[in-house]
Amino acid sequence: QVQLVESGGGLVQAGGSLRLSCAASGRTFSTSAMGWFRQAPGKEREFVAATRWSGGNTFIADYADSVKGRFTISRDNAKNAVYLQMNSLKPEDTAFYYCAGSSRPGYLRDYDVSTGYAYWGQGTQVTVSS
């Protein structure tokens, strides 16, 4: 059974930082895309960031415009894990953050939509106070 478990959420003041972690088990995601999405109360789930395999040992990082320059996604294939470093947090970043993994190995075109991912974690709450 595939499981994705997020951790690292919490309450932080605006301008602060948090690092989210996502540990995967049940299958390897070494050449599969992994991403982060978030959902704020009353809003739809939205794409935050993704890391996609592009051949060899090369991975592409993609970001939503709203987090570009502030968030950094990274992965550790040896640990089957993905991370999201969030800096310069804003109150509008407040949301439940979800880790996602693609069931397809290789390059993923639909990395920025929920349908591109088959596996999801339970989520972790991030709250940014003003």
mmCIF file with all atom_site columns, C-alpha atoms in Angstrom:
data_model
loop_
_atom_site.group_PDB
_atom_site.id
_atom_site.type_symbol
_atom_site.label_atom_id
_atom_site.label_alt_id
_atom_site.label_comp_id
_atom_site.label_asym_id
_atom_site.label_entity_id
_atom_site.label_seq_id
_atom_site.pdbx_PDB_ins_code
_atom_site.Cartn_x
_atom_site.Cartn_y
_atom_site.Cartn_z
_atom_site.occupancy
_atom_site.B_iso_or_equiv
_atom_site.pdbx_formal_charge
_atom_site.auth_seq_id
_atom_site.auth_comp_id
_atom_site.auth_asym_id
_atom_site.auth_atom_id
_atom_site.pdbx_PDB_model_num
ATOM 1   C CA . GLN A 1 1   ? 0.000   0.000  0.000   1.00 0.00 ? 1   GLN A CA 1
ATOM 2   C CA . VAL A 1 2   ? 1.389   3.362  -1.022  1.00 0.00 ? 2   VAL A CA 1
ATOM 3   C CA . GLN A 1 3   ? 1.488   6.011  1.668   1.00 0.00 ? 3   GLN A CA 1
ATOM 4   C CA . LEU A 1 4   ? 2.572   9.633  1.644   1.00 0.00 ? 4   LEU A CA 1
ATOM 5   C CA . VAL A 1 5   ? 2.975   11.248 5.040   1.00 0.00 ? 5   VAL A CA 1
ATOM 6   C CA . GLU A 1 6   ? 3.487   14.979 5.413   1.00 0.00 ? 6   GLU A CA 1
ATOM 7   C CA . SER A 1 7   ? 5.036   16.737 8.367   1.00 0.00 ? 7   SER A CA 1
ATOM 8   C CA . GLY A 1 8   ? 6.421   20.138 9.268   1.00 0.00 ? 8   GLY A CA 1
ATOM 9   C CA . GLY A 1 9   ? 3.335   22.295 9.199   1.00 0.00 ? 9   GLY A CA 1
ATOM 10  C CA . GLY A 1 10  ? 2.495   24.738 11.950  1.00 0.00 ? 10  GLY A CA 1
ATOM 11  C CA . LEU A 1 11  ? 1.879   28.325 12.931  1.00 0.00 ? 11  LEU A CA 1
ATOM 12  C CA . VAL A 1 12  ? 4.364   30.976 11.865  1.00 0.00 ? 12  VAL A CA 1
ATOM 13  C CA . GLN A 1 13  ? 4.405   34.750 11.652  1.00 0.00 ? 13  GLN A CA 1
ATOM 14  C CA . ALA A 1 14  ? 4.422   36.524 8.331   1.00 0.00 ? 14  ALA A CA 1
ATOM 15  C CA . GLY A 1 15  ? 7.940   36.660 6.945   1.00 0.00 ? 15  GLY A CA 1
ATOM 16  C CA . GLY A 1 16  ? 8.884   33.431 8.650   1.00 0.00 ? 16  GLY A CA 1
ATOM 17  C CA . SER A 1 17  ? 9.839   30.045 7.246   1.00 0.00 ? 17  SER A CA 1
ATOM 18  C CA . LEU A 1 18  ? 8.687   26.458 7.423   1.00 0.00 ? 18  LEU A CA 1
ATOM 19  C CA . ARG A 1 19  ? 9.955   23.257 5.846   1.00 0.00 ? 19  ARG A CA 1
ATOM 20  C CA . LEU A 1 20  ? 7.467   20.603 4.902   1.00 0.00 ? 20  LEU A CA 1
ATOM 21  C CA . SER A 1 21  ? 8.513   16.998 4.463   1.00 0.00 ? 21  SER A CA 1
ATOM 22  C CA . CYS A 1 22  ? 6.767   14.150 2.702   1.00 0.00 ? 22  CYS A CA 1
ATOM 23  C CA . ALA A 1 23  ? 7.876   10.577 3.296   1.00 0.00 ? 23  ALA A CA 1
ATOM 24  C CA . ALA A 1 24  ? 6.712   7.981  0.787   1.00 0.00 ? 24  ALA A CA 1
ATOM 25  C CA . SER A 1 25  ? 6.427   4.259  1.334   1.00 0.00 ? 25  SER A CA 1
ATOM 26  C CA . GLY A 1 26  ? 5.015   1.308  -0.576  1.00 0.00 ? 26  GLY A CA 1
ATOM 27  C CA . ARG A 1 27  ? 6.690   2.184  -3.882  1.00 0.00 ? 27  ARG A CA 1
ATOM 28  C CA . THR A 1 28  ? 9.603   4.211  -5.160  1.00 0.00 ? 28  THR A CA 1
ATOM 29  C CA . PHE A 1 29  ? 9.111   7.602  -6.773  1.00 0.00 ? 29  PHE A CA 1
ATOM 30  C CA . SER A 1 30  ? 12.683  7.946  -8.015  1.00 0.00 ? 30  SER A CA 1
ATOM 31  C CA . THR A 1 31  ? 11.651  8.838  -11.591 1.00 0.00 ? 31  THR A CA 1
ATOM 32  C CA . SER A 1 32  ? 8.063   9.864  -10.907 1.00 0.00 ? 32  SER A CA 1
ATOM 33  C CA . ALA A 1 33  ? 6.887   13.404 -10.424 1.00 0.00 ? 33  ALA A CA 1
ATOM 34  C CA . MET A 1 34  ? 6.080   14.531 -6.924  1.00 0.00 ? 34  MET A CA 1
ATOM 35  C CA . GLY A 1 35  ? 4.299   17.703 -6.055  1.00 0.00 ? 35  GLY A CA 1
ATOM 36  C CA . TRP A 1 36  ? 2.798   19.918 -3.416  1.00 0.00 ? 36  TRP A CA 1
ATOM 37  C CA . PHE A 1 37  ? -0.697  21.323 -3.548  1.00 0.00 ? 37  PHE A CA 1
ATOM 38  C CA . ARG A 1 38  ? -2.612  23.423 -1.055  1.00 0.00 ? 38  ARG A CA 1
ATOM 39  C CA . GLN A 1 39  ? -6.194  24.147 -0.200  1.00 0.00 ? 39  GLN A CA 1
ATOM 40  C CA . ALA A 1 40  ? -7.427  27.100 1.788   1.00 0.00 ? 40  ALA A CA 1
ATOM 41  C CA . PRO A 1 41  ? -10.889 27.173 3.409   1.00 0.00 ? 41  PRO A CA 1
ATOM 42  C CA . GLY A 1 42  ? -13.588 27.793 0.814   1.00 0.00 ? 42  GLY A CA 1
ATOM 43  C CA . LYS A 1 43  ? -11.148 27.512 -2.069  1.00 0.00 ? 43  LYS A CA 1
ATOM 44  C CA . GLU A 1 44  ? -10.212 24.814 -4.524  1.00 0.00 ? 44  GLU A CA 1
ATOM 45  C CA . ARG A 1 45  ? -7.024  22.834 -4.222  1.00 0.00 ? 45  ARG A CA 1
ATOM 46  C CA . GLU A 1 46  ? -4.224  24.571 -6.106  1.00 0.00 ? 46  GLU A CA 1
ATOM 47  C CA . PHE A 1 47  ? -0.820  23.641 -7.403  1.00 0.00 ? 47  PHE A CA 1
ATOM 48  C CA . VAL A 1 48  ? 2.187   24.885 -5.443  1.00 0.00 ? 48  VAL A CA 1
ATOM 49  C CA . ALA A 1 49  ? 5.295   23.112 -6.723  1.00 0.00 ? 49  ALA A CA 1
ATOM 50  C CA . ALA A 1 50  ? 6.476   19.957 -8.452  1.00 0.00 ? 50  ALA A CA 1
ATOM 51  C CA . THR A 1 51  ? 9.686   18.093 -9.120  1.00 0.00 ? 51  THR A CA 1
ATOM 52  C CA . ARG A 1 52  ? 9.762   16.130 -12.375 1.00 0.00 ? 52  ARG A CA 1
ATOM 53  C CA . TRP A 1 53  ? 12.303  13.720 -13.784 1.00 0.00 ? 53  TRP A CA 1
ATOM 54  C CA . SER A 1 54  ? 13.712  14.865 -17.134 1.00 0.00 ? 54  SER A CA 1
ATOM 55  C CA . GLY A 1 55  ? 16.313  12.185 -17.790 1.00 0.00 ? 55  GLY A CA 1
ATOM 56  C CA . GLY A 1 56  ? 19.428  10.799 -16.137 1.00 0.00 ? 56  GLY A CA 1
ATOM 57  C CA . ASN A 1 57  ? 19.829  12.423 -12.757 1.00 0.00 ? 57  ASN A CA 1
ATOM 58  C CA . THR A 1 58  ? 18.125  15.647 -13.826 1.00 0.00 ? 58  THR A CA 1
ATOM 59  C CA . PHE A 1 59  ? 14.911  16.923 -12.292 1.00 0.00 ? 59  PHE A CA 1
ATOM 60  C CA . ILE A 1 60  ? 12.883  19.990 -13.192 1.00 0.00 ? 60  ILE A CA 1
ATOM 61  C CA . ALA A 1 61  ? 11.334  22.145 -10.474 1.00 0.00 ? 61  ALA A CA 1
ATOM 62  C CA . ASP A 1 62  ? 8.107   23.969 -11.262 1.00 0.00 ? 62  ASP A CA 1
ATOM 63  C CA . TYR A 1 63  ? 6.313   26.555 -9.162  1.00 0.00 ? 63  TYR A CA 1
ATOM 64  C CA . ALA A 1 64  ? 3.081   28.430 -9.065  1.00 0.00 ? 64  ALA A CA 1
ATOM 65  C CA . ASP A 1 65  ? 3.605   32.116 -9.760  1.00 0.00 ? 65  ASP A CA 1
ATOM 66  C CA . SER A 1 66  ? 2.354   32.965 -6.275  1.00 0.00 ? 66  SER A CA 1
ATOM 67  C CA . VAL A 1 67  ? 5.243   31.130 -4.592  1.00 0.00 ? 67  VAL A CA 1
ATOM 68  C CA . LYS A 1 68  ? 8.040   31.530 -7.134  1.00 0.00 ? 68  LYS A CA 1
ATOM 69  C CA . GLY A 1 69  ? 11.144  32.948 -5.503  1.00 0.00 ? 69  GLY A CA 1
ATOM 70  C CA . ARG A 1 70  ? 9.917   32.124 -1.993  1.00 0.00 ? 70  ARG A CA 1
ATOM 71  C CA . PHE A 1 71  ? 9.391   28.351 -2.009  1.00 0.00 ? 71  PHE A CA 1
ATOM 72  C CA . THR A 1 72  ? 11.858  25.645 -3.008  1.00 0.00 ? 72  THR A CA 1
ATOM 73  C CA . ILE A 1 73  ? 10.980  22.032 -3.728  1.00 0.00 ? 73  ILE A CA 1
ATOM 74  C CA . SER A 1 74  ? 13.590  19.322 -3.402  1.00 0.00 ? 74  SER A CA 1
ATOM 75  C CA . ARG A 1 75  ? 13.707  15.553 -3.288  1.00 0.00 ? 75  ARG A CA 1
ATOM 76  C CA . ASP A 1 76  ? 15.873  12.832 -1.798  1.00 0.00 ? 76  ASP A CA 1
ATOM 77  C CA . ASN A 1 77  ? 15.385  9.656  -3.797  1.00 0.00 ? 77  ASN A CA 1
ATOM 78  C CA . ALA A 1 78  ? 17.502  7.658  -1.368  1.00 0.00 ? 78  ALA A CA 1
ATOM 79  C CA . LYS A 1 79  ? 14.943  8.463  1.316   1.00 0.00 ? 79  LYS A CA 1
ATOM 80  C CA . ASN A 1 80  ? 11.966  8.402  -1.077  1.00 0.00 ? 80  ASN A CA 1
ATOM 81  C CA . ALA A 1 81  ? 11.051  11.850 0.170   1.00 0.00 ? 81  ALA A CA 1
ATOM 82  C CA . VAL A 1 82  ? 10.195  15.308 -1.094  1.00 0.00 ? 82  VAL A CA 1
ATOM 83  C CA . TYR A 1 83  ? 10.470  18.612 0.723   1.00 0.00 ? 83  TYR A CA 1
ATOM 84  C CA . LEU A 1 84  ? 9.092   22.112 0.447   1.00 0.00 ? 84  LEU A CA 1
ATOM 85  C CA . GLN A 1 85  ? 11.108  24.943 1.934   1.00 0.00 ? 85  GLN A CA 1
ATOM 86  C CA . MET A 1 86  ? 8.838   27.937 2.408   1.00 0.00 ? 86  MET A CA 1
ATOM 87  C CA . ASN A 1 87  ? 10.394  31.326 3.076   1.00 0.00 ? 87  ASN A CA 1
ATOM 88  C CA . SER A 1 88  ? 8.954   34.813 3.362   1.00 0.00 ? 88  SER A CA 1
ATOM 89  C CA . LEU A 1 89  ? 5.598   33.348 4.237   1.00 0.00 ? 89  LEU A CA 1
ATOM 90  C CA . LYS A 1 90  ? 2.505   35.471 3.824   1.00 0.00 ? 90  LYS A CA 1
ATOM 91  C CA . PRO A 1 91  ? -0.938  35.190 5.425   1.00 0.00 ? 91  PRO A CA 1
ATOM 92  C CA . GLU A 1 92  ? -2.306  34.159 2.023   1.00 0.00 ? 92  GLU A CA 1
ATOM 93  C CA . ASP A 1 93  ? -0.102  31.056 2.186   1.00 0.00 ? 93  ASP A CA 1
ATOM 94  C CA . THR A 1 94  ? -2.331  29.753 4.978   1.00 0.00 ? 94  THR A CA 1
ATOM 95  C CA . ALA A 1 95  ? -3.781  26.434 3.809   1.00 0.00 ? 95  ALA A CA 1
ATOM 96  C CA . PHE A 1 96  ? -3.692  22.696 4.162   1.00 0.00 ? 96  PHE A CA 1
ATOM 97  C CA . TYR A 1 97  ? -0.681  21.456 2.198   1.00 0.00 ? 97  TYR A CA 1
ATOM 98  C CA . TYR A 1 98  ? -0.775  18.115 0.445   1.00 0.00 ? 98  TYR A CA 1
ATOM 99  C CA . CYS A 1 99  ? 2.001   15.976 -0.948  1.00 0.00 ? 99  CYS A CA 1
ATOM 100 C CA . ALA A 1 100 ? 1.258   14.121 -4.188  1.00 0.00 ? 100 ALA A CA 1
ATOM 101 C CA . GLY A 1 101 ? 2.987   11.450 -6.213  1.00 0.00 ? 101 GLY A CA 1
ATOM 102 C CA . SER A 1 102 ? 2.492   10.380 -9.800  1.00 0.00 ? 102 SER A CA 1
ATOM 103 C CA . SER A 1 103 ? 1.918   6.725  -10.626 1.00 0.00 ? 103 SER A CA 1
ATOM 104 C CA . ARG A 1 104 ? 3.677   7.191  -13.976 1.00 0.00 ? 104 ARG A CA 1
ATOM 105 C CA . PRO A 1 105 ? 7.466   7.010  -14.181 1.00 0.00 ? 105 PRO A CA 1
ATOM 106 C CA . GLY A 1 106 ? 9.203   9.572  -16.328 1.00 0.00 ? 106 GLY A CA 1
ATOM 107 C CA . TYR A 1 107 ? 8.377   13.036 -17.535 1.00 0.00 ? 107 TYR A CA 1
ATOM 108 C CA . LEU A 1 108 ? 4.949   14.339 -16.423 1.00 0.00 ? 108 LEU A CA 1
ATOM 109 C CA . ARG A 1 109 ? 3.239   16.990 -18.532 1.00 0.00 ? 109 ARG A CA 1
ATOM 110 C CA . ASP A 1 110 ? 0.203   17.579 -16.329 1.00 0.00 ? 110 ASP A CA 1
ATOM 111 C CA . TYR A 1 111 ? 2.271   18.271 -13.228 1.00 0.00 ? 111 TYR A CA 1
ATOM 112 C CA . ASP A 1 112 ? 0.232   21.302 -12.179 1.00 0.00 ? 112 ASP A CA 1
ATOM 113 C CA . VAL A 1 113 ? -3.185  19.672 -11.930 1.00 0.00 ? 113 VAL A CA 1
ATOM 114 C CA . SER A 1 114 ? -4.498  17.225 -9.379  1.00 0.00 ? 114 SER A CA 1
ATOM 115 C CA . THR A 1 115 ? -5.326  14.637 -12.030 1.00 0.00 ? 115 THR A CA 1
ATOM 116 C CA . GLY A 1 116 ? -1.629  14.203 -12.746 1.00 0.00 ? 116 GLY A CA 1
ATOM 117 C CA . TYR A 1 117 ? -1.163  12.461 -9.419  1.00 0.00 ? 117 TYR A CA 1
ATOM 118 C CA . ALA A 1 118 ? -2.499  9.134  -8.164  1.00 0.00 ? 118 ALA A CA 1
ATOM 119 C CA . TYR A 1 119 ? -1.204  9.223  -4.618  1.00 0.00 ? 119 TYR A CA 1
ATOM 120 C CA . TRP A 1 120 ? -1.946  11.803 -1.954  1.00 0.00 ? 120 TRP A CA 1
ATOM 121 C CA . GLY A 1 121 ? -1.020  12.407 1.637   1.00 0.00 ? 121 GLY A CA 1
ATOM 122 C CA . GLN A 1 122 ? -3.387  13.423 4.407   1.00 0.00 ? 122 GLN A CA 1
ATOM 123 C CA . GLY A 1 123 ? -2.062  16.965 4.463   1.00 0.00 ? 123 GLY A CA 1
ATOM 124 C CA . THR A 1 124 ? -0.505  19.271 6.995   1.00 0.00 ? 124 THR A CA 1
ATOM 125 C CA . GLN A 1 125 ? -1.826  22.632 8.148   1.00 0.00 ? 125 GLN A CA 1
ATOM 126 C CA . VAL A 1 126 ? 0.207   25.780 7.584   1.00 0.00 ? 126 VAL A CA 1
ATOM 127 C CA . THR A 1 127 ? -1.028  28.939 9.249   1.00 0.00 ? 127 THR A CA 1
ATOM 128 C CA . VAL A 1 128 ? 0.677   32.278 8.710   1.00 0.00 ? 128 VAL A CA 1
ATOM 129 C CA . SER A 1 129 ? -0.318  35.075 11.076  1.00 0.00 ? 129 SER A CA 1
ATOM 130 C CA . SER A 1 130 ? -0.073  38.733 10.127  1.00 0.00 ? 130 SER A CA 1
#
